[in-house]
PDB file of C-alpha atoms in Angstrom:
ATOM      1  CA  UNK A 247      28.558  10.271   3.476  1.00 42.00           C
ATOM      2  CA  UNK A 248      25.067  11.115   5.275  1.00 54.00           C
ATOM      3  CA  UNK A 249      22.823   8.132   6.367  1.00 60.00           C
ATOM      4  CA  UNK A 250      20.636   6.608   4.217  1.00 75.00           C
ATOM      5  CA  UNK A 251      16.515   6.542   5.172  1.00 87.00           C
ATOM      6  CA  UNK A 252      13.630   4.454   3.967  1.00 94.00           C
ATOM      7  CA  UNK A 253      10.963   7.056   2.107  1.00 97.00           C
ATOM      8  CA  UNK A 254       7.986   4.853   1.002  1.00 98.00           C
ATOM      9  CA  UNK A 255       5.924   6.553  -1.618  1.00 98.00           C
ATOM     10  CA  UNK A 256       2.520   5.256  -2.407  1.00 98.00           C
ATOM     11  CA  UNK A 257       0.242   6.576  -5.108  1.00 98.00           C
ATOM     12  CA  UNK A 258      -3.455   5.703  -5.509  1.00 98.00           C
ATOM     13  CA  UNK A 259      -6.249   7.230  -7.646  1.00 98.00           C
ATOM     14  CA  UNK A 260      -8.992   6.654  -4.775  1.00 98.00           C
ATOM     15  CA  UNK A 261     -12.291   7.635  -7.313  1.00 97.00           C
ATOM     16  CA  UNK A 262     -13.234   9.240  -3.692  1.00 97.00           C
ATOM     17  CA  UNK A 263     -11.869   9.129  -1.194  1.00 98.00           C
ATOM     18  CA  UNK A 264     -15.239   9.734   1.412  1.00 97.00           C
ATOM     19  CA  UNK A 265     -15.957   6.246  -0.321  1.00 97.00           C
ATOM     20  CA  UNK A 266     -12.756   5.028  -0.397  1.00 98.00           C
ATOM     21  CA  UNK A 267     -12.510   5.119   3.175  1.00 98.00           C
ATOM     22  CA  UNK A 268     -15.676   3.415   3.649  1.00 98.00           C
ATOM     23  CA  UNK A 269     -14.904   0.685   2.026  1.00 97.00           C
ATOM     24  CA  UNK A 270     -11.295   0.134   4.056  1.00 97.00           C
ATOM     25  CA  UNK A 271      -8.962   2.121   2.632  1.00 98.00           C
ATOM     26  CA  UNK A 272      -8.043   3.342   6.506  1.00 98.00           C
ATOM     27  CA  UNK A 273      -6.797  -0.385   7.168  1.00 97.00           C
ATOM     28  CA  UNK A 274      -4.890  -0.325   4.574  1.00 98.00           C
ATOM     29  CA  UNK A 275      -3.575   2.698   5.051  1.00 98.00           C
ATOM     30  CA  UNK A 276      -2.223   2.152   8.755  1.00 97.00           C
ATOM     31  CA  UNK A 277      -0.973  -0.992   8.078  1.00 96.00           C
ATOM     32  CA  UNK A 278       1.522   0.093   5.034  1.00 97.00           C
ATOM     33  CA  UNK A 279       4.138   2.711   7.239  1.00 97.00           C
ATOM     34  CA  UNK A 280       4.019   5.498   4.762  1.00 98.00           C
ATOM     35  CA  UNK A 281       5.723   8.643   4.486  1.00 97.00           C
ATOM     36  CA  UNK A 282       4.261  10.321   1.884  1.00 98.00           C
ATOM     37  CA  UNK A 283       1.253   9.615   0.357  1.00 98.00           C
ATOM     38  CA  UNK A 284      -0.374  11.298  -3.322  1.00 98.00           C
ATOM     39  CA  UNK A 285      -4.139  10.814  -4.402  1.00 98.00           C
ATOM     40  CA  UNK A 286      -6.212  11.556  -7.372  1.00 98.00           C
ATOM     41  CA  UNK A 287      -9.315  11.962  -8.128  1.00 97.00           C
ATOM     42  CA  UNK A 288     -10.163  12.943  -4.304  1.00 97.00           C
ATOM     43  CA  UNK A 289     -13.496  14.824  -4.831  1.00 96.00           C
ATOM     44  CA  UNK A 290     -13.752  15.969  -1.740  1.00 95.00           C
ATOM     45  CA  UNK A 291     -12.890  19.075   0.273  1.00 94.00           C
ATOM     46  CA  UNK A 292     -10.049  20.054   2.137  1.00 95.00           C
ATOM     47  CA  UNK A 293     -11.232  19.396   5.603  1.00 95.00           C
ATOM     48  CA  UNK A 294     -13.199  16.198   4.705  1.00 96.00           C
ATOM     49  CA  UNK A 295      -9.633  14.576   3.359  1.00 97.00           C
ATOM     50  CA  UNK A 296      -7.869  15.786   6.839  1.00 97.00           C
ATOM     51  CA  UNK A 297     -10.850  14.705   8.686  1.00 97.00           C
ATOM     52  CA  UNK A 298     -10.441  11.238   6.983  1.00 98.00           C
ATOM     53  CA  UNK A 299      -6.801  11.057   7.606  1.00 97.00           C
ATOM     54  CA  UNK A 300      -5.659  12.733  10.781  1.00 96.00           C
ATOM     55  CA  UNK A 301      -4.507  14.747  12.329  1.00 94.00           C
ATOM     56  CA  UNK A 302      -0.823  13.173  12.227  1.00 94.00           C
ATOM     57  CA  UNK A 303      -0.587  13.770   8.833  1.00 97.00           C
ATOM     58  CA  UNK A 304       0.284  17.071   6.963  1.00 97.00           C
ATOM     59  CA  UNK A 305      -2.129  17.294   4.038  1.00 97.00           C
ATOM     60  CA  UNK A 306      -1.888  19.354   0.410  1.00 97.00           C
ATOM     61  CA  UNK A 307      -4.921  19.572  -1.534  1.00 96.00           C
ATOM     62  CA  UNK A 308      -5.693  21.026  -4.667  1.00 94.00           C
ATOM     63  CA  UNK A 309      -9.344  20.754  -5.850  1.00 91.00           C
ATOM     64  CA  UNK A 310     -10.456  20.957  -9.090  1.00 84.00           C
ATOM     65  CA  UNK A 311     -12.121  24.150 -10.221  1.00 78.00           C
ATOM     66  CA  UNK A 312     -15.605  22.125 -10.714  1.00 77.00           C
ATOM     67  CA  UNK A 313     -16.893  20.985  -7.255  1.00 76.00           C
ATOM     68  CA  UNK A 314     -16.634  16.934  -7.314  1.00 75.00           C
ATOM     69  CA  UNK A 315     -14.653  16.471  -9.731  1.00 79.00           C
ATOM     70  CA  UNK A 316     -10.624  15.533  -9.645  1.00 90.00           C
ATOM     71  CA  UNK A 317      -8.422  16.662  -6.919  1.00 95.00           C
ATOM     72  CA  UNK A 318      -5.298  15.361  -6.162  1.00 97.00           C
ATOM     73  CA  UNK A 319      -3.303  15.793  -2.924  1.00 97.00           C
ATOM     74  CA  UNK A 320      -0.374  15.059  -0.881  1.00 98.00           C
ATOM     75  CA  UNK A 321       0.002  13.902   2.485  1.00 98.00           C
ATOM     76  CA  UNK A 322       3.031  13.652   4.457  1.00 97.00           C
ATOM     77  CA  UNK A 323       4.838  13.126   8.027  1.00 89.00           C
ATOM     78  CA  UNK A 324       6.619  16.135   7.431  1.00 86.00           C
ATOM     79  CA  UNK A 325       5.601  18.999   6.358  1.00 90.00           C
ATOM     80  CA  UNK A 326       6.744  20.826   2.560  1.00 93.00           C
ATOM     81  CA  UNK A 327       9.163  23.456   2.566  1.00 89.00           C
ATOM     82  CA  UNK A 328       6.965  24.592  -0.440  1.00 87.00           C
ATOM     83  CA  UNK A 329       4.749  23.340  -3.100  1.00 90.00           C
ATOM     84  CA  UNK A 330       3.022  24.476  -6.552  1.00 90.00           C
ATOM     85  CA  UNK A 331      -0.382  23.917  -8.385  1.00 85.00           C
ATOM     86  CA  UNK A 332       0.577  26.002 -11.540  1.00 78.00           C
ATOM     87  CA  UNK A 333       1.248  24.198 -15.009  1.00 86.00           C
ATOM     88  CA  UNK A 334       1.048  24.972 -18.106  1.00 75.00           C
ATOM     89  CA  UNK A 335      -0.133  28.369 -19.754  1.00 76.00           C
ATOM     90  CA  UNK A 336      -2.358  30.670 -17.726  1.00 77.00           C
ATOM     91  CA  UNK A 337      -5.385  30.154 -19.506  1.00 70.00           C
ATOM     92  CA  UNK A 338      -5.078  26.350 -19.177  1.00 74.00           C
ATOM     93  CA  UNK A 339      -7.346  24.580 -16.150  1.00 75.00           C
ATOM     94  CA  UNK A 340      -4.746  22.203 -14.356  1.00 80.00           C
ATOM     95  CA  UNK A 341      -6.582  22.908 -11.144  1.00 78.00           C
ATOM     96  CA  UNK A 342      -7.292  19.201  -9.615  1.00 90.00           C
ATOM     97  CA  UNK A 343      -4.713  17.391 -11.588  1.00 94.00           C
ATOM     98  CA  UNK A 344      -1.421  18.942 -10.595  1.00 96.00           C
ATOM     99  CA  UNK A 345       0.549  19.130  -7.518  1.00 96.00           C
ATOM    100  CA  UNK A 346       4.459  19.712  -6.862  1.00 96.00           C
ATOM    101  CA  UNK A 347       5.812  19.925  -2.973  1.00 97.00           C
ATOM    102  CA  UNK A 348       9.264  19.991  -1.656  1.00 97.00           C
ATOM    103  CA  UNK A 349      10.498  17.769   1.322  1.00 97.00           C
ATOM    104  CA  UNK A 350      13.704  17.543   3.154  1.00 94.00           C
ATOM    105  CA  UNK A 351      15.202  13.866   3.282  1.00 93.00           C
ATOM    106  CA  UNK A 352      17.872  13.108   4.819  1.00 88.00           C
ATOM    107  CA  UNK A 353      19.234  16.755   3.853  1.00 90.00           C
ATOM    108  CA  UNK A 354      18.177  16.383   0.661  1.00 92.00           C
ATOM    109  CA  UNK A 355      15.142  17.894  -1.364  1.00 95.00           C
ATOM    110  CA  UNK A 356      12.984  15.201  -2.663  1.00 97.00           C
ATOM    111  CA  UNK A 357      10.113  17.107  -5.062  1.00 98.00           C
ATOM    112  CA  UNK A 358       7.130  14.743  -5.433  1.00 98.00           C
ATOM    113  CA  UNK A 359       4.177  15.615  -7.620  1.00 98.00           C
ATOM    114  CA  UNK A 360       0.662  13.732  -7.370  1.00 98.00           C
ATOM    115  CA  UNK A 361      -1.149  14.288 -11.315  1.00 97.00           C
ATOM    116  CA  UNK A 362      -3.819  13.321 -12.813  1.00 97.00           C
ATOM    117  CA  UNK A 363      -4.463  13.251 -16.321  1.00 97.00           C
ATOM    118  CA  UNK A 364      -7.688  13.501 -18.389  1.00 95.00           C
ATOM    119  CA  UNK A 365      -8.866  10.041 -18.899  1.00 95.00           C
ATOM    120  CA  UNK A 366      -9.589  11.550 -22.233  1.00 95.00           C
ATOM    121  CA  UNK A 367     -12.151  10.624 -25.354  1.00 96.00           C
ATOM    122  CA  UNK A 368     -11.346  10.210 -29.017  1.00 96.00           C
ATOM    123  CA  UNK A 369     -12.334  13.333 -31.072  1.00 95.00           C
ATOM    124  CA  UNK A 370     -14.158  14.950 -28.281  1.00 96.00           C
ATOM    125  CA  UNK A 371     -12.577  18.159 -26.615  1.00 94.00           C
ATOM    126  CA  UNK A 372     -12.123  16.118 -23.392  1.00 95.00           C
ATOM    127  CA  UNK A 373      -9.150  14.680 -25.705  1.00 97.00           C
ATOM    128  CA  UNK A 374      -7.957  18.066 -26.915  1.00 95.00           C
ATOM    129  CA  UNK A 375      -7.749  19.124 -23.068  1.00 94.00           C
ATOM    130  CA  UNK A 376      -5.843  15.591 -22.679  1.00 96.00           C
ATOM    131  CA  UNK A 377      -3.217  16.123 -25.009  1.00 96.00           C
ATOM    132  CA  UNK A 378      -2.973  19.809 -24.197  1.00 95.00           C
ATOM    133  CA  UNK A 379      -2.454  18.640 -20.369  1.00 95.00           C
ATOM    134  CA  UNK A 380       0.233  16.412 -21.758  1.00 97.00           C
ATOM    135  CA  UNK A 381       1.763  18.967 -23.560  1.00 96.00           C
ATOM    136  CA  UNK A 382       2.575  21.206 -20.247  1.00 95.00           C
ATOM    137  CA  UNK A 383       3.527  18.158 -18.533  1.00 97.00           C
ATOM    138  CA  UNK A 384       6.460  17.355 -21.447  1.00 97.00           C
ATOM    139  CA  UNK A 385       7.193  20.876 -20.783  1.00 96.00           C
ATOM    140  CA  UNK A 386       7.528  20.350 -16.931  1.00 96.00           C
ATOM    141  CA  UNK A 387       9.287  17.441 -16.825  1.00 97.00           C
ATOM    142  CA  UNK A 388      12.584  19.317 -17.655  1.00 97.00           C
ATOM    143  CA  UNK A 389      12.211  21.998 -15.284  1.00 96.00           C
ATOM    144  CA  UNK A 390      11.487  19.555 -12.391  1.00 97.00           C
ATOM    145  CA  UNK A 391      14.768  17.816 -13.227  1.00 97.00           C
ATOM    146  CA  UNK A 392      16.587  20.746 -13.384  1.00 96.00           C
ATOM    147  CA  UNK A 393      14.782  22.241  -9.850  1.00 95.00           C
ATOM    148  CA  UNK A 394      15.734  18.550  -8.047  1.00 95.00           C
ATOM    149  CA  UNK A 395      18.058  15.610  -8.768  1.00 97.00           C
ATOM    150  CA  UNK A 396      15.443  13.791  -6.490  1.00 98.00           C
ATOM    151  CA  UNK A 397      12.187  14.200  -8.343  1.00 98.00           C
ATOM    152  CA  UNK A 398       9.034  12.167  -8.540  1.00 98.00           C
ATOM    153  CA  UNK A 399       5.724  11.817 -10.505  1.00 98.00           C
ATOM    154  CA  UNK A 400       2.958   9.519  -9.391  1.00 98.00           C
ATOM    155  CA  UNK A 401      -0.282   9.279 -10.370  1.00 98.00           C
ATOM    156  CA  UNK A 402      -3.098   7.747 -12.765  1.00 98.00           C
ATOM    157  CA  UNK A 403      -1.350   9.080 -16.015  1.00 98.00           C
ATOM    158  CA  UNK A 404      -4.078   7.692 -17.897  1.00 98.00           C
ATOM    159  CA  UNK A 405      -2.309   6.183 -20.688  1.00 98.00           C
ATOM    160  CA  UNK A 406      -0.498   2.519 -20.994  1.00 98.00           C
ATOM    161  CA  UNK A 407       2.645   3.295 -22.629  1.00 98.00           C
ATOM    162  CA  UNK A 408       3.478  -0.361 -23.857  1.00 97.00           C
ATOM    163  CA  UNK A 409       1.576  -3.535 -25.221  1.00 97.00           C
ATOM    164  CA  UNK A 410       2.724  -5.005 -21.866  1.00 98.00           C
ATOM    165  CA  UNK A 411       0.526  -2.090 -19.639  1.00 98.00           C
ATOM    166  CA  UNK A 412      -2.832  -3.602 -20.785  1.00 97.00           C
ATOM    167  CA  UNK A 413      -4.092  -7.047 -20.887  1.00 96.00           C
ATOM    168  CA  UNK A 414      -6.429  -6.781 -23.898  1.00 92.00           C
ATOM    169  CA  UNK A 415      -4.421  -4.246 -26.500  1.00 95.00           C
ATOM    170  CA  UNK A 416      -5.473  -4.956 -29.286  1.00 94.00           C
ATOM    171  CA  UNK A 417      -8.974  -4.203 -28.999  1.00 92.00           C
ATOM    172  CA  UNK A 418      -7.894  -0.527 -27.877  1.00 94.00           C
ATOM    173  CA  UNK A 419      -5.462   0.938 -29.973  1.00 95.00           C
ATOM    174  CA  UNK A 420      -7.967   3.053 -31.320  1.00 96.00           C
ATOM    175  CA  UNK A 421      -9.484   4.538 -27.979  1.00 96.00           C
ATOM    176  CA  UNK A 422      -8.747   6.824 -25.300  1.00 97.00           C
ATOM    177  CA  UNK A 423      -5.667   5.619 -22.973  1.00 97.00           C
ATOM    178  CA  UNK A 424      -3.548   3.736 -25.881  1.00 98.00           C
ATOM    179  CA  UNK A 425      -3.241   5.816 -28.695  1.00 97.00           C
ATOM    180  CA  UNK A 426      -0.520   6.046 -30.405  1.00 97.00           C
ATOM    181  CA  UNK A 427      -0.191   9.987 -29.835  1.00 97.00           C
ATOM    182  CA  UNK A 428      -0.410   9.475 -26.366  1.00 98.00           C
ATOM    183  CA  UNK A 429       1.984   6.662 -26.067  1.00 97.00           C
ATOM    184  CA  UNK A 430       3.906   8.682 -28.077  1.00 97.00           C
ATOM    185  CA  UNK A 431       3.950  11.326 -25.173  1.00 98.00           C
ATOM    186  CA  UNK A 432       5.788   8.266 -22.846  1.00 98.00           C
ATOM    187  CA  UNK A 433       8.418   7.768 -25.278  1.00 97.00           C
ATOM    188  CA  UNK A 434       9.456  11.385 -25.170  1.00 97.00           C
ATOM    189  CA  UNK A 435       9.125  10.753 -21.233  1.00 98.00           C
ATOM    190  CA  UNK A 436      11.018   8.152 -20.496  1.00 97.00           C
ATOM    191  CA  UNK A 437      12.327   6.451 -23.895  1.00 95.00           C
ATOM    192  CA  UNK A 438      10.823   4.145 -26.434  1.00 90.00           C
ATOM    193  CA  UNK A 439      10.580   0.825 -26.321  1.00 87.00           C
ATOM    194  CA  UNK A 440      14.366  -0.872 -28.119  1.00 83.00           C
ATOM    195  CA  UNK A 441      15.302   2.433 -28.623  1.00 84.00           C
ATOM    196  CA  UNK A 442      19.011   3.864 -27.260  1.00 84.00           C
ATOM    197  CA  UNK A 443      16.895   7.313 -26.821  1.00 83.00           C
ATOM    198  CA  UNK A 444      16.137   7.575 -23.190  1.00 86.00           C
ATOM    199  CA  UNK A 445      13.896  10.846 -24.051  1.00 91.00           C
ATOM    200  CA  UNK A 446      13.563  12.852 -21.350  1.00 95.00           C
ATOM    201  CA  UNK A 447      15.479  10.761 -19.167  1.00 96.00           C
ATOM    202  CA  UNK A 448      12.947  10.185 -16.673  1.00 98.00           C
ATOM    203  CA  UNK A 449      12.601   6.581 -15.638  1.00 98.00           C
ATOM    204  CA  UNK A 450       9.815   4.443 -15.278  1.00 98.00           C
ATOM    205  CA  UNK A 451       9.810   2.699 -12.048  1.00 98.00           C
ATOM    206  CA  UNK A 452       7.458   0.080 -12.628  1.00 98.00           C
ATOM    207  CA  UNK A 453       8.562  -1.015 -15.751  1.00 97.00           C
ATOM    208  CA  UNK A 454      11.988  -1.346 -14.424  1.00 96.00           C
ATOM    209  CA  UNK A 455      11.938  -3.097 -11.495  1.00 97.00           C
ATOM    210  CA  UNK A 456       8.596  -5.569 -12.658  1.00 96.00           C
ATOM    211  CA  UNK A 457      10.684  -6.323 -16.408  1.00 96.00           C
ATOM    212  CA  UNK A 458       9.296  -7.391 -19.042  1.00 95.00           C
ATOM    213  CA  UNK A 459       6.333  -9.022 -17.798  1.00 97.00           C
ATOM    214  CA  UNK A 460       2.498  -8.047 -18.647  1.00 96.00           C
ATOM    215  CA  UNK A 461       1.307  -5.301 -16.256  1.00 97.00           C
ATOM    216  CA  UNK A 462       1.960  -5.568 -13.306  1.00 97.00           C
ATOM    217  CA  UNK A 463      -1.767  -3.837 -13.361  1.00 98.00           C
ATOM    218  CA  UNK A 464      -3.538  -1.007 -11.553  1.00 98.00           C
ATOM    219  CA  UNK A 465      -6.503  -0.516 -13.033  1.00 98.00           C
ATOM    220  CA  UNK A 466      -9.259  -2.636 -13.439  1.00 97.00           C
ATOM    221  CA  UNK A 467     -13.148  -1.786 -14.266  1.00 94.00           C
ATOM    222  CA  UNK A 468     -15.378  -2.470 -11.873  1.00 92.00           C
ATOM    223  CA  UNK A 469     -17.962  -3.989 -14.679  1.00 90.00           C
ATOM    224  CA  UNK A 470     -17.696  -7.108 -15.434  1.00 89.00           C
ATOM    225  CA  UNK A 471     -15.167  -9.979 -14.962  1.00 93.00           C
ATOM    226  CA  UNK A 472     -12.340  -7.537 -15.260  1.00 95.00           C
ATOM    227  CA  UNK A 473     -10.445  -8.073 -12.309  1.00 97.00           C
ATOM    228  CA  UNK A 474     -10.931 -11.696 -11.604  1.00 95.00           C
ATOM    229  CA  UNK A 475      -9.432 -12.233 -15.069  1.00 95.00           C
ATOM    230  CA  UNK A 476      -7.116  -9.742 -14.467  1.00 96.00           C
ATOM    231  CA  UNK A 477      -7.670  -8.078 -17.756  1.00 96.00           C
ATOM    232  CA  UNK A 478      -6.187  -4.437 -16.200  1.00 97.00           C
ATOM    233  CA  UNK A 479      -4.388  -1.872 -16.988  1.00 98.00           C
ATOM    234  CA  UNK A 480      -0.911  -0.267 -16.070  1.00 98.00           C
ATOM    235  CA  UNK A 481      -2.101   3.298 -16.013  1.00 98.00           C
ATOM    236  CA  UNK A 482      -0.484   4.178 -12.330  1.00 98.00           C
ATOM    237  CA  UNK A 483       3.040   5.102 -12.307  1.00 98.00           C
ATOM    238  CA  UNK A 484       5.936   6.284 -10.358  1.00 98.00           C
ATOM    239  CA  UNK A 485       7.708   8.285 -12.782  1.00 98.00           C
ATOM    240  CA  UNK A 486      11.802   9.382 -11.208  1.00 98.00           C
ATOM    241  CA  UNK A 487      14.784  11.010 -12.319  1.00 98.00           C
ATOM    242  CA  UNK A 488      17.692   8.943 -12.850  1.00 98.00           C
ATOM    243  CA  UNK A 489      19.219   9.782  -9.799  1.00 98.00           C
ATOM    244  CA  UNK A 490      16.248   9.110  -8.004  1.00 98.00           C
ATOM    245  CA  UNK A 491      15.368   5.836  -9.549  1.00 98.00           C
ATOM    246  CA  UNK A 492      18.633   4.276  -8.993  1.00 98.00           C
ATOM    247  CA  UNK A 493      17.519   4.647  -5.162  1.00 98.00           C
ATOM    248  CA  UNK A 494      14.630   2.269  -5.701  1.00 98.00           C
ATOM    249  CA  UNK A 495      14.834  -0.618  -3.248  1.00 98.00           C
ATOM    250  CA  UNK A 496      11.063  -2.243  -3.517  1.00 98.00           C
ATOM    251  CA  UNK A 497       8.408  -1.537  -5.641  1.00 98.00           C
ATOM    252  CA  UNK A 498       4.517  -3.155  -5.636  1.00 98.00           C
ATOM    253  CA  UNK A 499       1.206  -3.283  -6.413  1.00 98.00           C
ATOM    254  CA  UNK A 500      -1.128  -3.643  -3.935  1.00 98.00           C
ATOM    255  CA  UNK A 501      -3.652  -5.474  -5.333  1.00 98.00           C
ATOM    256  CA  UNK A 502      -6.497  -5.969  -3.254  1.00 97.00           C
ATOM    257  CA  UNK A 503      -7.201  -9.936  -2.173  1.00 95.00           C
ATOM    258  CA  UNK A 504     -10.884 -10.459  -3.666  1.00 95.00           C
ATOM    259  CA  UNK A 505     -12.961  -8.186  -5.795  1.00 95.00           C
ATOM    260  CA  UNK A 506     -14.867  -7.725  -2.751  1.00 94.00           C
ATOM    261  CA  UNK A 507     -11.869  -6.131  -0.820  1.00 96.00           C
ATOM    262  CA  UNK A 508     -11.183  -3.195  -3.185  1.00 97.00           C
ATOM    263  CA  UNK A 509     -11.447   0.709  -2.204  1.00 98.00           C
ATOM    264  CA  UNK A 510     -10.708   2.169  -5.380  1.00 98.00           C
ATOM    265  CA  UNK A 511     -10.983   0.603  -8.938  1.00 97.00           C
ATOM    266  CA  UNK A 512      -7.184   1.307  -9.070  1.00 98.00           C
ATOM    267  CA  UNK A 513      -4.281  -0.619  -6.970  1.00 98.00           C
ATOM    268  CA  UNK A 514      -1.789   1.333  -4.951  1.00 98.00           C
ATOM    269  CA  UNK A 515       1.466   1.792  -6.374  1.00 98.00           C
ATOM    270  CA  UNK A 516       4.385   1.886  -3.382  1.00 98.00           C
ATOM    271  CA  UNK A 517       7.575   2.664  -3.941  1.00 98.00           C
ATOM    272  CA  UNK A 518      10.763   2.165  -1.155  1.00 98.00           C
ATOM    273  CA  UNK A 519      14.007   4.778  -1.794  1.00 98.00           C
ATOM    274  CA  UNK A 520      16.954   5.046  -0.164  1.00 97.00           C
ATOM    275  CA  UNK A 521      17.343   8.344  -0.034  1.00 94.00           C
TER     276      UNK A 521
END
């Protein structure tokens, strides 16, 4: 049987990451051992995010088509044997919101992709470009499954699948994030909620290891009392195969101390595997 490694995974929409960084996202960075890291909503260029991280790490970047807007990436310790930007049809703008690369772990291919999906707004085309995002991504997920046993999505999905992934629900069934069509989307993902269907298959890391517990959050709006209440959201996720999942040995949230400590209006989300 071949040796089993620690590969911590941590996801983090950064809203910036030129202003993440200024506000200490480097100190949390070095103190959290790594090995591969995914970011959303970058909004900066290549060399600025390699710049900001160093040169020890090997960096992936895919900006989105309109300067300053989106972009999600992947850094590693180790470089990809090959990665992807393509989804959906070829008339469909996934640029900044989709990235797939290939690592060797332990002589095995792990395939991690860092998305980002339209925040979305209710009868608006921002929500028709949502939905048709998640239509190539339930068309993905397969394929991804079928290219690895190991494979991984992370990101700020954008949507709280369950009452439990955000604090105040009921006030937002009708909006962007927790409509039911969206939600919808999840239970094709990964299952619904008390149903034997497990959907796609894919498993939802968060949800299992936290249980049935409110959040644990990610998201929180910088207005207001939002995050000293903790009235968040669980939009952040670590989406795995089964295969994958069942590797899981720690999962968190790294919710920032105080207010006053945050980098991002979203939390980390770090994953351990033994893979």
């Amino acid at each position: 049987m071949p040796s089993t490694s620690r590969l911590r995974v941590a996801s983090v929409n950064v809203n910036g990451v030129r202003a993440a960084y200024r506000r200490g996202m480097g100190d949390w960075l070095a103190g959290r051992d790594v090995d591969l890291l995914a970011l959303q909503e970058v909004r900066a260029s290549t060399e600025d995010l390699q710049g900001l991280l160093g040169d020890e790490w090997s960096v992936l970047h895919d900006p989105a088509t309109a300067k300053g807007r989106a972009g999600v990436a992947i850094a590693s310790r180790r470089r990809a044997s090959i990665h992807r930007v393509e989804l959906g049809a070829p008339d469909f703008d996934s640029a900044g919101r989709w990235l797939e690369a290939d690592y060797e772990v332990g002589g095995r291919i792990v395939t991690l992709v860092s998305a980002y999906v339209h925040s979305g707004e209710v009868d608006t085309p921002k929500q028709v470009e949502k939905f048709k995002f998640l239509d190539a991504m339930q068309a993905r997920l397969p394929e991804l499954a079928a290219h690895s046993e190991l494979a991984l999505v992370v990101g700020d999905l954008n949507v709280g699948h369950r009452t439990l992934d955000i604090k105040n629900w009921k006030g937002n069934v009708k909006r962007a994030g927790f409509l039911p069509e969206e939600r919808a989307y999840f239970d094709r993902f990964v299952g619904a909620e008390g149903s034997d269907d497990h959907g796609l298959g894919w498993v939802d890391v968060g949800r299992r290891f936290a249980g049935e517990v409110e959040g644990p959050y990610t998201w929180w709006s910088f207005r207001g009392k939002a995050f000293d209440n903790d009235a968040g959201w669980r939009i952040d996720y670590q989406l795995a195969t089964p295969a994958l999942a069942e590797l899981v040995t720690d999962y968190a949230v790294d919710r920032a101390a105080t207010y006053d400590a945050r980098f991002s209006d979203h939390s980390p989300v770090v994953v351990d595997y033994a893979v």
